[in-house]
Amino acid sequence: MSNPLHKVIHEAEQVILGKPHQIRLALTCLLARGHLLIEDLPGVGKTTLAHVLARTLGLQFQRIQFTSDMLPADILGVSVYQRDSTDFKFHPGPIFAQMILADEVNRATPKTQSALLEAMEEQQVTIEGTTHPLPVPFFVIATQNPSNQIGTFPLPESQLDRFLMRIQLGYPDAQAERGLLSGIDRREIVATLTPQMETAELLALQQQVRQIFVSPALLDYVQTILRHTRESAQYVHGLSPRAGLSLLGAARAWALLDGRKAVIPEDIQTVLPGVASHRLQSVLDAQKSDGDKLARELIEAVPIP
Amino acid sequence: MKLEKSLVYGLLASILMVSAPHAEHLPPWVIAFGAAVLGWRAYLNFSGMALPPRWLLFLLSIASAAGIFLSYRTLFGREAGVTLLILLAALKLLELRAARDATVLIFLSCFIIITNFFYSQSIPTALMMFASLLVILSTWVHLHSGSLGLKPRLAISAKLLLQAIPLTLLLFVLFPRVQGPLWGMPQDAYSSSGLSDSMAPGTLSKLSLSQAVAFRVSFESFPPLREQMYWRGPVLWDFDGVTWSNRDGVIWSNRNAGTAQRNKPPQFDNLDQAVEYTVTLEPHNKKWLFALEMPTRLSVANFMTDDFQVQSRNAVTARIRYSAHSQLTFLANVDESPLQLQRALTLPKGLNPRALQLAADWRASLPGDDAIIRTALGRFSRDGYSYTLEPPLLGAHGIDDFLFETRQGFCEHYASSFVFLMRAAGIPARVVTGYQGGEPNALGGYSIVRQSDAHAWAEVWLKDRGWIRIDPTAAIAPGRIQGGLSAAMPDSAALPFLARNQSPWLLNIRFNLDMLNHQWNQWILGYDTERQFAFLTRLGMEDISWQKMAINLLTGVALTVLLIAILLLRKLYIRKIDTAQLLYLKFCKKLSRGGLMRAAHEGPQDFATRANMDMPQHAEAIRRITALYLAMRYENQPDESGLRALHRAVRAFKI
């Protein structure tokens, strides 16, 4: 059961050097039917990660480069008048693919951003009264530049909440960097990757995630974490119930990835920084960038019941 | 450690809340000074500036102590002591530097709460202090767990207060009571509104404007008719033309002693129509204990004067409760001593000639005492007399002016002139003051007698019939006797708000409030030794000694604390009751003996990894135990065999 997943991970590790944890988290996000936000500097391999996942999982891949002059129709598609048949024909936009890489999503205007995010939430696109379902599975990897860069529209908190996880890639360590510099071009390797599983297999895995067992003791732990964020004066807001569901879903997917049938506290702790860091904000420091530190502090503050 | 700004505001609020009720009786300079200090501290806190230097605080403390000494001429006692406490607490705020100072201030605030009860023990005061306590407690919680928000802090404080309630109740019920107040309160602590030992025109009409409660009565059985409810107070013999008093009492009793003819003790020949009731008397700083005419027995130490005044040995300075027996029909002192009768005939010389003439005419023309009394009462009811709270002023011959000119008066005018006429006609008579009637509170099953029920009536002595009550007011304004003041007065009269007839719902609210007050007085403030014994007897602890009471108290406190502790700890216990977890914790304890502590947030697998690195020799056992624990705790359906395996593995595990 875990073989194809491990193969995917193995393949990805060949391309993206020194980031096994991030690869697993991205895969977790996909298995938990969530969308992923990658926030980091340009050039650290965000796009490559998305490419690799799409190739190895055998998903249709579409990349949308967001720019400030982009309109919703550029993503969703347009209805065009057909002269010969004298009616309108819908030309689907780039969003009609199983895996979308929304590159530099914070370069687009809020109007365009929300078109993407609505489609993510609804799993469908409605244009001129007609609803067009999106393909299944539908997985968005959005990348975002750190918001202090020039010419960006940072995603508002309510939009951030639609991403199951936010991860950061960071610079590779010295050894990985050496491999990167000395090896052949990554894009060439990506082109040689072959799918490791069928779409049906992936859907079955997503179904299995839902059946991973969660014991009452573990629910106690999740609730203690949620309560702590709500009662502590350290955070601007506590975690929402949706965040709680996301946390549990991600932990289930991680457990599956780890080859277990039940969630253990470590699963929660592993996915917590990814799930909670973009949802928590410290009262002391308005900078959102220290979300990971907040999440680690949160883990240390809550005893496992 | 620097104190948080919001904590300082909490402390400021605590001090402000507990001192604010004192503002009523503090000197103005203390209020201004205290407000200035609090304001200063709030500003320093707001702006983050440094606190004043110690030498300045020292000077301020000395100055405020000196100011208090100048204001009160002492530093001790209730007034000066409370003022000193408040000012020093306010100054302490200015040297609030560390958590230790905050703790001191919190205790000080609690102590100032107690001082408020030196002045008032009413329900609003208690509620206000309860609210203050909540604020103080939440500040305290803040001090110890800084990261909590305001709401959870208040919730914790409220929980603490709730947990304290059973203990409070227990201490309240069982703590041995001392006879009398715990601390000696000065005389001036008590209000002294009420009847006095003299009566001049205007005395009672002024008193009847007060809505203050004189006493409350609950009757054992059916209450007597309102017309029969004469609550006897001061009896007045001596008239100087304006004022009725007892100023010649000493002279007369000396004369009595000289003739060796003692005053006759009170006696009741016809004991019929007994009434039993309980009176809760508000403090009035005089000795009278009010009872229905004629009282035969009171449950408190008392003595009865020759003219049937019931008095306590000391002035009534605290609210007291007594049960009493009265006989509504009686024969009083049929064989009164001649000297007393002589005193009851004495009139001031050279005053009120027309009234004297009128009485002499009656005596000459009418057949007997009864006819004279009837004629006098008839004169009041027929000859254009009216009953008013605002009678015109009277001249030197007050009785003449009233009887023949103004003809408007309140009960003291009628009682006074009636007694004058009787004495002038040769019938021994005296003035009796007290209260008449009372307002039944249907909800509480008791009656309220207010100062506005104050009344004056007359007593005449007739041969073979003794002293007989004659109420001349009943002749002119029968409504006063049957329906109370409001029934006898036109609406426009300057009656106190509470003495008027009101809409039913307003009356209902009033009755409810007064009943609440009554119950508070009866059961909270009036819970004295007697009540305590009665209550404990009802609980089955008869004739309990104070030692036994103390033992019961300690046992009760211990049991209550235990109960609360169990309730509180049960939550933790329920979490720990998981067998797998218990076994795992045992395993962790064994590891900790080997120097390896599991952090509270550390997951079992992470811990196992760390332990394996630390103690590779135990790696196999650690891995096995951790796997079993994870399976038992986090996987579906822990089974008996798995638990047993875990149990064995943990038991076998040795460092």
GROMACS .gro file of N, CA and C in nm, chain B residues 91-166:
model
  228
  396LEU      N    1  -0.106   5.522   4.923
  396LEU     CA    2   0.036   5.556   4.909
  396LEU      C    3   0.119   5.434   4.871
  397LYS      N    4   0.074   5.318   4.920
  397LYS     CA    5   0.146   5.194   4.887
  397LYS      C    6   0.147   5.172   4.735
  398LEU      N    7   0.040   5.218   4.671
  398LEU     CA    8   0.033   5.205   4.525
  398LEU      C    9   0.150   5.275   4.458
  399LEU      N   10   0.197   5.383   4.524
  399LEU     CA   11   0.306   5.461   4.465
  399LEU      C   12   0.440   5.391   4.479
  400GLU      N   13   0.447   5.291   4.566
  400GLU     CA   14   0.575   5.218   4.571
  400GLU      C   15   0.554   5.073   4.528
  401LEU      N   16   0.465   5.061   4.429
  401LEU     CA   17   0.434   4.929   4.374
  401LEU      C   18   0.542   4.892   4.274
  402ARG      N   19   0.639   4.816   4.320
  402ARG     CA   20   0.750   4.786   4.230
  402ARG      C   21   0.756   4.638   4.193
  403ALA      N   22   0.729   4.552   4.292
  403ALA     CA   23   0.748   4.409   4.267
  403ALA      C   24   0.619   4.334   4.300
  404ALA      N   25   0.620   4.205   4.268
  404ALA     CA   26   0.503   4.122   4.294
  404ALA      C   27   0.470   4.121   4.443
  405ARG      N   28   0.573   4.137   4.527
  405ARG     CA   29   0.551   4.136   4.671
  405ARG      C   30   0.460   4.252   4.711
  406ASP      N   31   0.487   4.372   4.655
  406ASP     CA   32   0.404   4.488   4.686
  406ASP      C   33   0.260   4.465   4.641
  407ALA      N   34   0.245   4.403   4.523
  407ALA     CA   35   0.112   4.376   4.472
  407ALA      C   36   0.036   4.285   4.568
  408THR      N   37   0.105   4.183   4.620
  408THR     CA   38   0.041   4.091   4.714
  408THR      C   39  -0.004   4.165   4.839
  409VAL      N   40   0.084   4.252   4.891
  409VAL     CA   41   0.048   4.330   5.010
  409VAL      C   42  -0.078   4.411   4.983
  410LEU      N   43  -0.084   4.475   4.864
  410LEU     CA   44  -0.199   4.558   4.831
  410LEU      C   45  -0.327   4.476   4.820
  411ILE      N   46  -0.313   4.355   4.769
  411ILE     CA   47  -0.432   4.271   4.755
  411ILE      C   48  -0.487   4.236   4.894
  412PHE      N   49  -0.396   4.205   4.987
  412PHE     CA   50  -0.443   4.175   5.123
  412PHE      C   51  -0.501   4.299   5.189
  413LEU      N   52  -0.437   4.414   5.164
  413LEU     CA   53  -0.489   4.538   5.220
  413LEU      C   54  -0.632   4.564   5.170
  414SER      N   55  -0.653   4.544   5.041
  414SER     CA   56  -0.787   4.566   4.986
  414SER      C   57  -0.888   4.477   5.056
  415CYS      N   58  -0.851   4.351   5.077
  415CYS     CA   59  -0.941   4.259   5.146
  415CYS      C   60  -0.973   4.311   5.285
  416PHE      N   61  -0.872   4.366   5.351
  416PHE     CA   62  -0.895   4.415   5.487
  416PHE      C   63  -0.987   4.538   5.485
  417ILE      N   64  -0.968   4.623   5.385
  417ILE     CA   65  -1.053   4.743   5.378
  417ILE      C   66  -1.198   4.701   5.353
  418ILE      N   67  -1.218   4.590   5.285
  418ILE     CA   68  -1.354   4.538   5.266
  418ILE      C   69  -1.423   4.524   5.402
  419ILE      N   70  -1.350   4.466   5.498
  419ILE     CA   71  -1.410   4.443   5.630
  419ILE      C   72  -1.450   4.577   5.693
  420THR      N   73  -1.365   4.679   5.677
  420THR     CA   74  -1.394   4.806   5.743
  420THR      C   75  -1.525   4.865   5.694
  421ASN      N   76  -1.563   4.833   5.571
  421ASN     CA   77  -1.690   4.887   5.522
  421ASN      C   78  -1.808   4.839   5.605
  422PHE      N   79  -1.793   4.720   5.661
  422PHE     CA   80  -1.904   4.666   5.740
  422PHE      C   81  -1.912   4.730   5.878
  423PHE      N   82  -1.809   4.808   5.916
  423PHE     CA   83  -1.821   4.885   6.040
  423PHE      C   84  -1.932   4.989   6.026
  424TYR      N   85  -1.955   5.031   5.902
  424TYR     CA   86  -2.049   5.141   5.880
  424TYR      C   87  -2.186   5.094   5.835
  425SER      N   88  -2.187   4.994   5.751
  425SER     CA   89  -2.315   4.949   5.700
  425SER      C   90  -2.311   4.799   5.678
  426GLN      N   91  -2.418   4.733   5.718
  426GLN     CA   92  -2.424   4.589   5.698
  426GLN      C   93  -2.544   4.553   5.612
  427SER      N   94  -2.584   4.649   5.528
  427SER     CA   95  -2.704   4.626   5.448
  427SER      C   96  -2.672   4.538   5.328
  428ILE      N   97  -2.779   4.497   5.259
  428ILE     CA   98  -2.762   4.409   5.143
  428ILE      C   99  -2.682   4.479   5.032
  429PRO      N  100  -2.715   4.606   4.998
  429PRO     CA  101  -2.634   4.670   4.893
  429PRO      C  102  -2.485   4.674   4.927
  430THR      N  103  -2.452   4.703   5.052
  430THR     CA  104  -2.311   4.704   5.092
  430THR      C  105  -2.250   4.566   5.068
  431ALA      N  106  -2.321   4.463   5.111
  431ALA     CA  107  -2.268   4.328   5.095
  431ALA      C  108  -2.246   4.296   4.947
  432LEU      N  109  -2.342   4.335   4.862
  432LEU     CA  110  -2.329   4.307   4.719
  432LEU      C  111  -2.210   4.382   4.661
  433MET      N  112  -2.197   4.509   4.701
  433MET     CA  113  -2.086   4.591   4.651
  433MET      C  114  -1.953   4.527   4.691
  434MET      N  115  -1.945   4.480   4.815
  434MET     CA  116  -1.820   4.422   4.862
  434MET      C  117  -1.792   4.289   4.791
  435PHE      N  118  -1.899   4.219   4.759
  435PHE     CA  119  -1.883   4.094   4.685
  435PHE      C  120  -1.822   4.123   4.548
  436ALA      N  121  -1.874   4.229   4.484
  436ALA     CA  122  -1.819   4.269   4.354
  436ALA      C  123  -1.672   4.309   4.369
  437SER      N  124  -1.641   4.385   4.476
  437SER     CA  125  -1.503   4.426   4.498
  437SER      C  126  -1.414   4.304   4.514
  438LEU      N  127  -1.465   4.206   4.587
  438LEU     CA  128  -1.386   4.085   4.611
  438LEU      C  129  -1.355   4.015   4.479
  439LEU      N  130  -1.453   4.017   4.390
  439LEU     CA  131  -1.432   3.954   4.259
  439LEU      C  132  -1.319   4.025   4.185
  440VAL      N  133  -1.321   4.159   4.191
  440VAL     CA  134  -1.216   4.236   4.123
  440VAL      C  135  -1.079   4.207   4.186
  441ILE      N  136  -1.076   4.206   4.320
  441ILE     CA  137  -0.950   4.181   4.390
  441ILE      C  138  -0.896   4.043   4.353
  442LEU      N  139  -0.986   3.946   4.355
  442LEU     CA  140  -0.943   3.809   4.325
  442LEU      C  141  -0.891   3.798   4.182
  443SER      N  142  -0.959   3.865   4.089
  443SER     CA  143  -0.914   3.853   3.950
  443SER      C  144  -0.780   3.923   3.934
  444THR      N  145  -0.756   4.031   4.012
  444THR     CA  146  -0.624   4.094   4.009
  444THR      C  147  -0.518   3.998   4.061
  445TRP      N  148  -0.557   3.928   4.164
  445TRP     CA  149  -0.466   3.830   4.224
  445TRP      C  150  -0.432   3.719   4.123
  446VAL      N  151  -0.536   3.671   4.056
  446VAL     CA  152  -0.516   3.569   3.953
  446VAL      C  153  -0.423   3.624   3.845
  447HIS      N  154  -0.445   3.750   3.811
  447HIS     CA  155  -0.362   3.816   3.710
  447HIS      C  156  -0.214   3.813   3.753
  448LEU      N  157  -0.194   3.844   3.881
  448LEU     CA  158  -0.058   3.849   3.933
  448LEU      C  159   0.014   3.716   3.913
  449HIS      N  160  -0.063   3.607   3.924
  449HIS     CA  161   0.002   3.477   3.922
  449HIS      C  162  -0.002   3.407   3.788
  450SER      N  163  -0.089   3.450   3.697
  450SER     CA  164  -0.090   3.388   3.565
  450SER      C  165  -0.110   3.497   3.464
  451GLY      N  166  -0.004   3.566   3.433
  451GLY     CA  167  -0.010   3.687   3.353
  451GLY      C  168  -0.068   3.668   3.214
  452SER      N  169  -0.058   3.547   3.159
  452SER     CA  170  -0.090   3.535   3.017
  452SER      C  171  -0.239   3.523   2.992
  453LEU      N  172  -0.320   3.508   3.099
  453LEU     CA  173  -0.464   3.489   3.077
  453LEU      C  174  -0.531   3.620   3.039
  454GLY      N  175  -0.639   3.611   2.960
  454GLY     CA  176  -0.718   3.728   2.928
  454GLY      C  177  -0.809   3.765   3.043
  455LEU      N  178  -0.881   3.877   3.026
  455LEU     CA  179  -0.965   3.927   3.137
  455LEU      C  180  -1.077   3.829   3.169
  456LYS      N  181  -1.140   3.776   3.063
  456LYS     CA  182  -1.256   3.689   3.087
  456LYS      C  183  -1.218   3.563   3.164
  457PRO      N  184  -1.116   3.488   3.118
  457PRO     CA  185  -1.078   3.369   3.196
  457PRO      C  186  -1.035   3.404   3.338
  458ARG      N  187  -0.974   3.524   3.355
  458ARG     CA  188  -0.935   3.565   3.491
  458ARG      C  189  -1.057   3.579   3.578
  459LEU      N  190  -1.158   3.651   3.525
  459LEU     CA  191  -1.282   3.669   3.602
  459LEU      C  192  -1.347   3.534   3.628
  460ALA      N  193  -1.340   3.446   3.527
  460ALA     CA  194  -1.403   3.314   3.544
  460ALA      C  195  -1.335   3.238   3.657
  461ILE      N  196  -1.202   3.245   3.661
  461ILE     CA  197  -1.130   3.174   3.768
  461ILE      C  198  -1.167   3.234   3.904
  462SER      N  199  -1.173   3.367   3.911
  462SER     CA  200  -1.207   3.431   4.038
  462SER      C  201  -1.348   3.391   4.082
  463ALA      N  202  -1.440   3.392   3.986
  463ALA     CA  203  -1.577   3.355   4.020
  463ALA      C  204  -1.580   3.211   4.070
  464LYS      N  205  -1.500   3.125   4.006
  464LYS     CA  206  -1.495   2.985   4.047
  464LYS      C  207  -1.441   2.975   4.190
  465LEU      N  208  -1.336   3.055   4.217
  465LEU     CA  209  -1.278   3.054   4.352
  465LEU      C  210  -1.383   3.096   4.454
  466LEU      N  211  -1.457   3.202   4.420
  466LEU     CA  212  -1.560   3.250   4.513
  466LEU      C  213  -1.667   3.143   4.534
  467LEU      N  214  -1.706   3.079   4.425
  467LEU     CA  215  -1.808   2.974   4.437
  467LEU      C  216  -1.757   2.861   4.525
  468GLN      N  217  -1.630   2.827   4.508
  468GLN     CA  218  -1.575   2.718   4.590
  468GLN      C  219  -1.571   2.759   4.736
  469ALA      N  220  -1.561   2.891   4.761
  469ALA     CA  221  -1.553   2.936   4.899
  469ALA      C  222  -1.689   2.936   4.967
  470ILE      N  223  -1.796   2.932   4.886
  470ILE     CA  224  -1.930   2.948   4.945
  470ILE      C  225  -1.964   2.840   5.047
  471PRO      N  226  -1.940   2.711   5.017
  471PRO     CA  227  -1.972   2.611   5.120
  471PRO      C  228  -1.897   2.636   5.251
   0.00000   0.00000   0.00000
